[in-house]
C-alpha cells in the first residue's frame, strides 16, 4: 500500500511541476495521483503493441524463427510504444486520444493511492534532486 502511495505522490508532484505550480504540499494535494505518461500506462501500451505486432508473425514458422522474430522486434515495439506515449501527452486534450488513454489511467487505479504529506515531501525532494542533476549536466 505504501509503495502505491509513493507512486501517487510522484504523479501529484509531476502534475504540479508540469503545471508550473510551486512545489508546495498545498499546491500538490489537489493534483491527481493518475498520470497519462506513467510507466504503468507504458506497459499496457507495450502489451497492446506486442499483441498487434506478433499477430503478423506467420503461424507456420518454426519455433526458432518465431522466437528470433520476437527478440528482434522488441526494440521496435518499445520504440513504437514510447512514441505512442509521447503522442498521448501532446494530444491529451484531443477527445479521441483522451478516450484511448483511459485504460492506462484505469490500470493506474490499481498501482496508485492517495499519499500523505510526508510522502509528498519525499516526492518533492526527489524531483528537486533530478532537476538539479539535469541542470548541472546541461
Coordinates of N, CA and C in Angstrom, one line a residue:
X1 N 0.8 -1.2 0.0 CA 0.0 0.0 0.0 C 0.9 1.3 0.0
X2 N 1.9 1.3 0.8 CA 2.8 2.5 0.9 C 3.5 2.7 -0.4
X3 N 3.9 1.7 -1.1 CA 4.6 1.9 -2.4 C 3.6 2.6 -3.3
X4 N 2.3 2.1 -3.3 CA 1.3 2.8 -4.2 C 1.1 4.2 -3.8
X5 N 1.2 4.5 -2.5 CA 1.0 5.9 -2.1 C 2.2 6.8 -2.5
X6 N 3.4 6.2 -2.5 CA 4.5 7.0 -3.0 C 4.4 7.2 -4.5
X7 N 3.9 6.2 -5.2 CA 3.6 6.3 -6.7 C 2.6 7.4 -6.9
X8 N 1.6 7.5 -6.1 CA 0.6 8.6 -6.3 C 1.3 9.9 -6.0
X9 N 2.1 10.0 -5.0 CA 2.8 11.2 -4.6 C 3.7 11.7 -5.8
X10 N 4.4 10.7 -6.4 CA 5.2 11.1 -7.6 C 4.4 11.7 -8.7
X11 N 3.2 11.1 -9.0 CA 2.4 11.7 -10.0 C 1.9 13.1 -9.7
X12 N 1.5 13.3 -8.4 CA 0.9 14.5 -8.0 C 2.0 15.6 -8.1
X13 N 3.2 15.3 -7.7 CA 4.3 16.3 -7.9 C 4.6 16.6 -9.3
X14 N 4.6 15.6 -10.2 CA 4.8 15.8 -11.6 C 3.7 16.7 -12.2
X15 N 2.5 16.4 -11.8 CA 1.4 17.3 -12.3 C 1.6 18.7 -11.9
X16 N 2.0 19.0 -10.6 CA 2.3 20.3 -10.2 C 3.4 21.0 -10.9
X17 N 4.5 20.2 -11.1 CA 5.7 20.7 -11.9 C 5.3 21.1 -13.3
X18 N 4.6 20.2 -14.0 CA 4.2 20.4 -15.4 C 3.2 21.6 -15.5
X19 N 2.5 21.8 -14.5 CA 1.5 23.0 -14.5 C 2.2 24.3 -14.2
X20 N 3.5 24.2 -13.8 CA 4.2 25.4 -13.4 C 3.9 25.9 -12.0
X21 N 3.3 25.1 -11.2 CA 3.0 25.4 -9.8 C 4.2 25.3 -8.9
X22 N 4.3 26.1 -7.9 CA 5.4 26.0 -6.9 C 5.2 24.6 -6.2
X23 N 6.3 24.0 -6.0 CA 6.2 22.6 -5.4 C 6.1 22.7 -3.9
X24 N 4.8 23.0 -3.4 CA 4.5 23.1 -2.0 C 3.4 22.0 -1.8
X25 N 3.3 21.5 -0.6 CA 2.3 20.5 -0.3 C 0.9 21.0 -0.6
X26 N 0.6 22.2 -0.3 CA -0.8 22.7 -0.6 C -1.1 22.7 -2.1
X27 N -0.1 23.1 -2.9 CA -0.3 23.1 -4.3 C -0.4 21.7 -4.9
X28 N 0.2 20.8 -4.2 CA 0.3 19.4 -4.8 C -0.9 18.5 -4.3
X29 N -1.4 18.8 -3.1 CA -2.5 17.9 -2.6 C -3.7 17.8 -3.5
X30 N -4.1 18.8 -4.2 CA -5.3 18.8 -5.1 C -5.0 18.1 -6.4
X31 N -3.8 17.7 -6.7 CA -3.5 17.1 -8.0 C -3.9 15.6 -8.0
X32 N -4.1 15.1 -9.2 CA -4.5 13.7 -9.4 C -3.3 12.8 -9.2
X33 N -3.5 11.6 -8.6 CA -2.5 10.6 -8.4 C -2.4 9.8 -9.7
X34 N -3.2 10.1 -10.7 CA -3.1 9.4 -12.0 C -2.4 10.3 -13.0
X35 N -1.5 9.7 -13.8 CA -0.8 10.5 -14.8 C -0.7 9.7 -16.1
X36 N -1.1 10.4 -17.3 CA -1.2 9.7 -18.5 C 0.2 9.1 -19.1
X37 N 1.3 9.6 -18.6 CA 2.6 9.1 -19.1 C 3.3 8.2 -18.1
X38 N 2.5 7.6 -17.3 CA 3.0 6.7 -16.2 C 3.6 5.4 -16.9
X39 N 4.6 4.8 -16.2 CA 5.2 3.6 -16.6 C 4.1 2.5 -16.7
X40 N 3.1 2.5 -15.8 CA 2.1 1.5 -15.9 C 1.3 1.6 -17.2
X41 N 1.0 2.8 -17.6 CA 0.3 3.0 -18.9 C 1.3 2.6 -20.0
X42 N 2.5 2.9 -19.9 CA 3.5 2.4 -20.9 C 3.5 0.9 -21.1
X43 N 3.5 0.2 -19.9 CA 3.5 -1.3 -20.0 C 2.2 -1.8 -20.7
X44 N 1.1 -1.1 -20.5 CA -0.2 -1.5 -21.1 C 0.0 -1.3 -22.6
X45 N 0.6 -0.1 -23.0 CA 0.8 0.2 -24.4 C 1.7 -0.9 -25.1
X46 N 2.8 -1.2 -24.4 CA 3.7 -2.2 -24.9 C 3.0 -3.6 -25.1
X47 N 2.1 -3.9 -24.2 CA 1.4 -5.2 -24.3 C 0.5 -5.1 -25.5
X48 N -0.2 -4.0 -25.7 CA -1.1 -3.9 -26.9 C -0.3 -3.9 -28.2
X49 N 0.7 -3.2 -28.3 CA 1.6 -3.1 -29.5 C 2.2 -4.5 -29.7
X50 N 2.6 -5.2 -28.7 CA 3.2 -6.5 -28.8 C 2.2 -7.5 -29.4
X51 N 1.0 -7.5 -28.9 CA -0.1 -8.4 -29.4 C -0.3 -8.1 -30.9
X52 N -0.5 -6.8 -31.2 CA -0.7 -6.4 -32.6 C 0.5 -6.8 -33.5
X53 N 1.7 -6.5 -33.1 CA 2.9 -6.8 -33.9 C 3.1 -8.3 -34.1
X54 N 3.0 -9.1 -33.0 CA 3.2 -10.5 -33.0 C 2.1 -11.3 -33.8
X55 N 1.0 -10.6 -33.9 CA -0.1 -11.3 -34.7 C 0.2 -11.4 -36.1
X56 N 1.2 -10.7 -36.6 CA 1.6 -10.7 -38.0 C 2.7 -11.8 -38.3
X57 N 3.2 -12.4 -37.2 CA 4.2 -13.5 -37.4 C 3.5 -14.7 -37.9
X58 N 3.9 -15.3 -39.0 CA 3.2 -16.4 -39.5 C 3.2 -17.6 -38.6
X59 N 2.0 -18.3 -38.5 CA 1.9 -19.4 -37.6 C 2.7 -20.6 -38.0
X60 N 3.0 -20.7 -39.3 CA 3.7 -21.9 -39.8 C 5.2 -21.8 -39.7
X61 N 5.7 -20.7 -39.1 CA 7.1 -20.6 -38.8 C 7.5 -21.5 -37.7
X62 N 8.8 -22.0 -37.8 CA 9.2 -22.9 -36.7 C 9.4 -22.1 -35.4
X63 N 9.5 -22.8 -34.3 CA 9.6 -22.2 -33.0 C 10.8 -21.3 -33.0
X64 N 11.9 -21.7 -33.6 CA 13.1 -20.9 -33.6 C 12.9 -19.5 -34.3
X65 N 12.3 -19.6 -35.5 CA 12.0 -18.3 -36.2 C 11.1 -17.4 -35.4
X66 N 10.1 -18.0 -34.8 CA 9.1 -17.2 -34.0 C 9.9 -16.6 -32.8
X67 N 10.7 -17.3 -32.2 CA 11.5 -16.8 -31.0 C 12.4 -15.7 -31.5
X68 N 13.2 -15.9 -32.5 CA 14.1 -14.9 -33.0 C 13.4 -13.6 -33.5
X69 N 12.2 -13.8 -34.2 CA 11.5 -12.6 -34.6 C 11.0 -11.8 -33.5
X70 N 10.6 -12.5 -32.4 CA 10.1 -11.7 -31.2 C 11.3 -11.0 -30.6
X71 N 12.4 -11.6 -30.5 CA 13.6 -10.9 -29.9 C 14.0 -9.7 -30.8
X72 N 14.0 -9.9 -32.1 CA 14.3 -8.8 -33.0 C 13.3 -7.6 -32.9
X73 N 12.1 -8.0 -32.7 CA 11.0 -6.9 -32.7 C 10.9 -6.2 -31.4
X74 N 11.5 -6.7 -30.3 CA 11.4 -6.0 -29.0 C 11.8 -4.5 -29.1
X75 N 12.9 -4.1 -29.7 CA 13.3 -2.7 -29.7 C 12.2 -1.9 -30.5
X76 N 11.7 -2.4 -31.6 CA 10.7 -1.7 -32.4 C 9.4 -1.5 -31.6
X77 N 9.0 -2.6 -30.9 CA 7.8 -2.5 -30.0 C 8.0 -1.4 -28.9
X78 N 9.2 -1.4 -28.3 CA 9.4 -0.5 -27.2 C 9.4 1.0 -27.8
X79 N 10.0 1.1 -29.0 CA 10.1 2.5 -29.6 C 8.7 3.0 -30.0
X80 N 7.9 2.1 -30.6 CA 6.6 2.5 -31.0 C 5.7 2.8 -29.8
X81 N 5.9 2.0 -28.8 CA 5.1 2.3 -27.5 C 5.5 3.6 -26.9
X82 N 6.8 3.9 -26.9 CA 7.2 5.2 -26.3 C 6.7 6.3 -27.1
X83 N 6.7 6.2 -28.4 CA 6.2 7.3 -29.3 C 4.7 7.5 -29.1
X84 N 4.0 6.4 -28.9 CA 2.5 6.5 -28.6 C 2.3 7.2 -27.3
X85 N 3.1 6.9 -26.3 CA 3.0 7.5 -25.0 C 3.3 9.0 -25.1
X86 N 4.4 9.4 -25.9 CA 4.7 10.8 -26.1 C 3.6 11.5 -26.8
X87 N 3.0 10.9 -27.9 CA 1.9 11.4 -28.6 C 0.7 11.7 -27.7
X88 N 0.4 10.8 -26.8 CA -0.7 10.9 -25.9 C -0.6 12.2 -25.1
X89 N 0.7 12.5 -24.7 CA 0.9 13.7 -23.9 C 0.7 15.0 -24.8
X90 N 1.1 15.0 -26.0 CA 0.9 16.1 -26.9 C -0.6 16.3 -27.2
X91 N -1.3 15.2 -27.4 CA -2.7 15.3 -27.8 C -3.7 15.0 -26.7
X92 N -3.2 15.3 -25.5 CA -4.0 15.0 -24.3 C -5.4 15.6 -24.3
X93 N -5.6 16.8 -24.9 CA -6.9 17.5 -24.9 C -7.7 17.0 -26.1
X94 N -7.2 16.2 -27.0 CA -8.0 15.6 -28.1 C -8.9 14.5 -27.5
X95 N -10.2 14.6 -28.0 CA -11.2 13.7 -27.4 C -10.9 12.2 -27.7
X96 N -10.4 11.9 -28.9 CA -10.1 10.6 -29.3 C -8.9 10.1 -28.4
X97 N -7.8 10.9 -28.3 CA -6.7 10.5 -27.5 C -7.0 10.3 -26.0
X98 N -7.9 11.2 -25.5 CA -8.3 11.2 -24.2 C -9.0 9.8 -23.9
X99 N -9.8 9.4 -24.9 CA -10.5 8.1 -24.8 C -9.5 7.0 -24.8
X100 N -8.5 7.1 -25.6 CA -7.5 6.0 -25.7 C -6.6 5.8 -24.5
X101 N -6.4 6.9 -23.8 CA -5.5 6.8 -22.6 C -6.3 6.3 -21.3
X102 N -7.6 6.2 -21.4 CA -8.4 5.8 -20.3 C -8.0 4.4 -19.7
X103 N -7.8 3.4 -20.6 CA -7.4 2.1 -20.0 C -6.1 2.2 -19.1
X104 N -5.1 3.0 -19.6 CA -3.9 3.2 -18.8 C -4.2 3.8 -17.4
X105 N -5.1 4.9 -17.5 CA -5.5 5.5 -16.2 C -6.2 4.6 -15.3
X106 N -7.1 3.8 -15.9 CA -7.8 2.8 -15.1 C -6.9 1.8 -14.4
X107 N -5.9 1.4 -15.2 CA -4.9 0.4 -14.6 C -4.1 1.1 -13.5
X108 N -3.9 2.4 -13.6 CA -3.2 3.1 -12.5 C -4.0 3.2 -11.2
X109 N -5.3 3.0 -11.3 CA -6.1 3.0 -10.1 C -5.7 1.8 -9.2
X110 N -5.0 0.8 -9.8 CA -4.5 -0.4 -9.0 C -3.1 -0.1 -8.5
X111 N -2.4 0.8 -9.1 CA -1.0 1.0 -8.7 C -0.7 2.3 -8.0
X112 N -1.7 3.1 -7.8 CA -1.5 4.4 -7.1 C -2.5 4.5 -6.0
X113 N -2.1 5.2 -4.9 CA -3.1 5.5 -3.8 C -2.8 7.0 -3.4
X114 N -3.7 7.5 -2.7 CA -3.6 8.9 -2.2 C -2.5 8.9 -1.1
X115 N -1.4 9.8 -1.3 CA -0.3 9.8 -0.4 C -0.6 10.7 0.8
X116 N 0.2 10.6 1.8 CA 0.2 11.5 2.9 C 1.2 12.6 2.7
X117 N 1.2 13.6 3.6 CA 2.1 14.8 3.4 C 3.6 14.4 3.4
X118 N 4.0 13.4 4.2 CA 5.4 13.0 4.3 C 5.8 12.4 3.0
X119 N 4.9 11.7 2.3 CA 5.3 11.0 1.0 C 5.3 12.1 -0.1
X120 N 4.5 13.1 0.0 CA 4.6 14.2 -0.9 C 5.9 14.9 -0.8
X121 N 6.3 15.1 0.5 CA 7.6 15.8 0.7 C 8.8 15.0 0.1
X122 N 8.7 13.7 0.2 CA 9.8 12.8 -0.4 C 9.8 13.0 -1.9
X123 N 8.6 13.0 -2.5 CA 8.5 13.1 -4.0 C 9.0 14.5 -4.4
X124 N 8.7 15.5 -3.6 CA 9.2 16.9 -4.0 C 10.7 16.9 -4.0
X125 N 11.3 16.3 -2.9 CA 12.8 16.3 -2.8 C 13.4 15.4 -3.9
X126 N 12.7 14.3 -4.3 CA 13.2 13.5 -5.4 C 13.2 14.3 -6.7
X127 N 12.2 15.0 -7.0 CA 12.1 15.8 -8.2 C 13.1 16.9 -8.2
X128 N 13.3 17.6 -7.1 CA 14.3 18.6 -7.0 C 15.7 18.1 -7.2
X129 N 16.0 16.9 -6.7 CA 17.3 16.3 -7.0 C 17.5 16.0 -8.4
X130 N 16.5 15.5 -9.1 CA 16.6 15.1 -10.5 C 16.8 16.4 -11.3
X131 N 16.0 17.4 -11.0 CA 16.1 18.7 -11.7 C 17.5 19.3 -11.5
X132 N 18.1 19.2 -10.3 CA 19.4 19.8 -10.1 C 20.5 19.0 -10.8
X133 N 20.3 17.7 -10.9 CA 21.3 16.9 -11.7 C 21.2 17.2 -13.1
X134 N 19.9 17.3 -13.7 CA 19.8 17.7 -15.1 C 20.4 19.1 -15.4
X135 N 20.2 20.0 -14.4 CA 20.7 21.4 -14.6 C 22.2 21.4 -14.6
X136 N 22.8 20.5 -13.8 CA 24.3 20.5 -13.8 C 24.9 19.8 -15.0
X137 N 24.1 19.0 -15.7 CA 24.6 18.3 -16.9 C 24.2 19.1 -18.2
X138 N 23.5 20.2 -18.0 CA 23.0 20.9 -19.2 C 24.1 21.8 -19.7

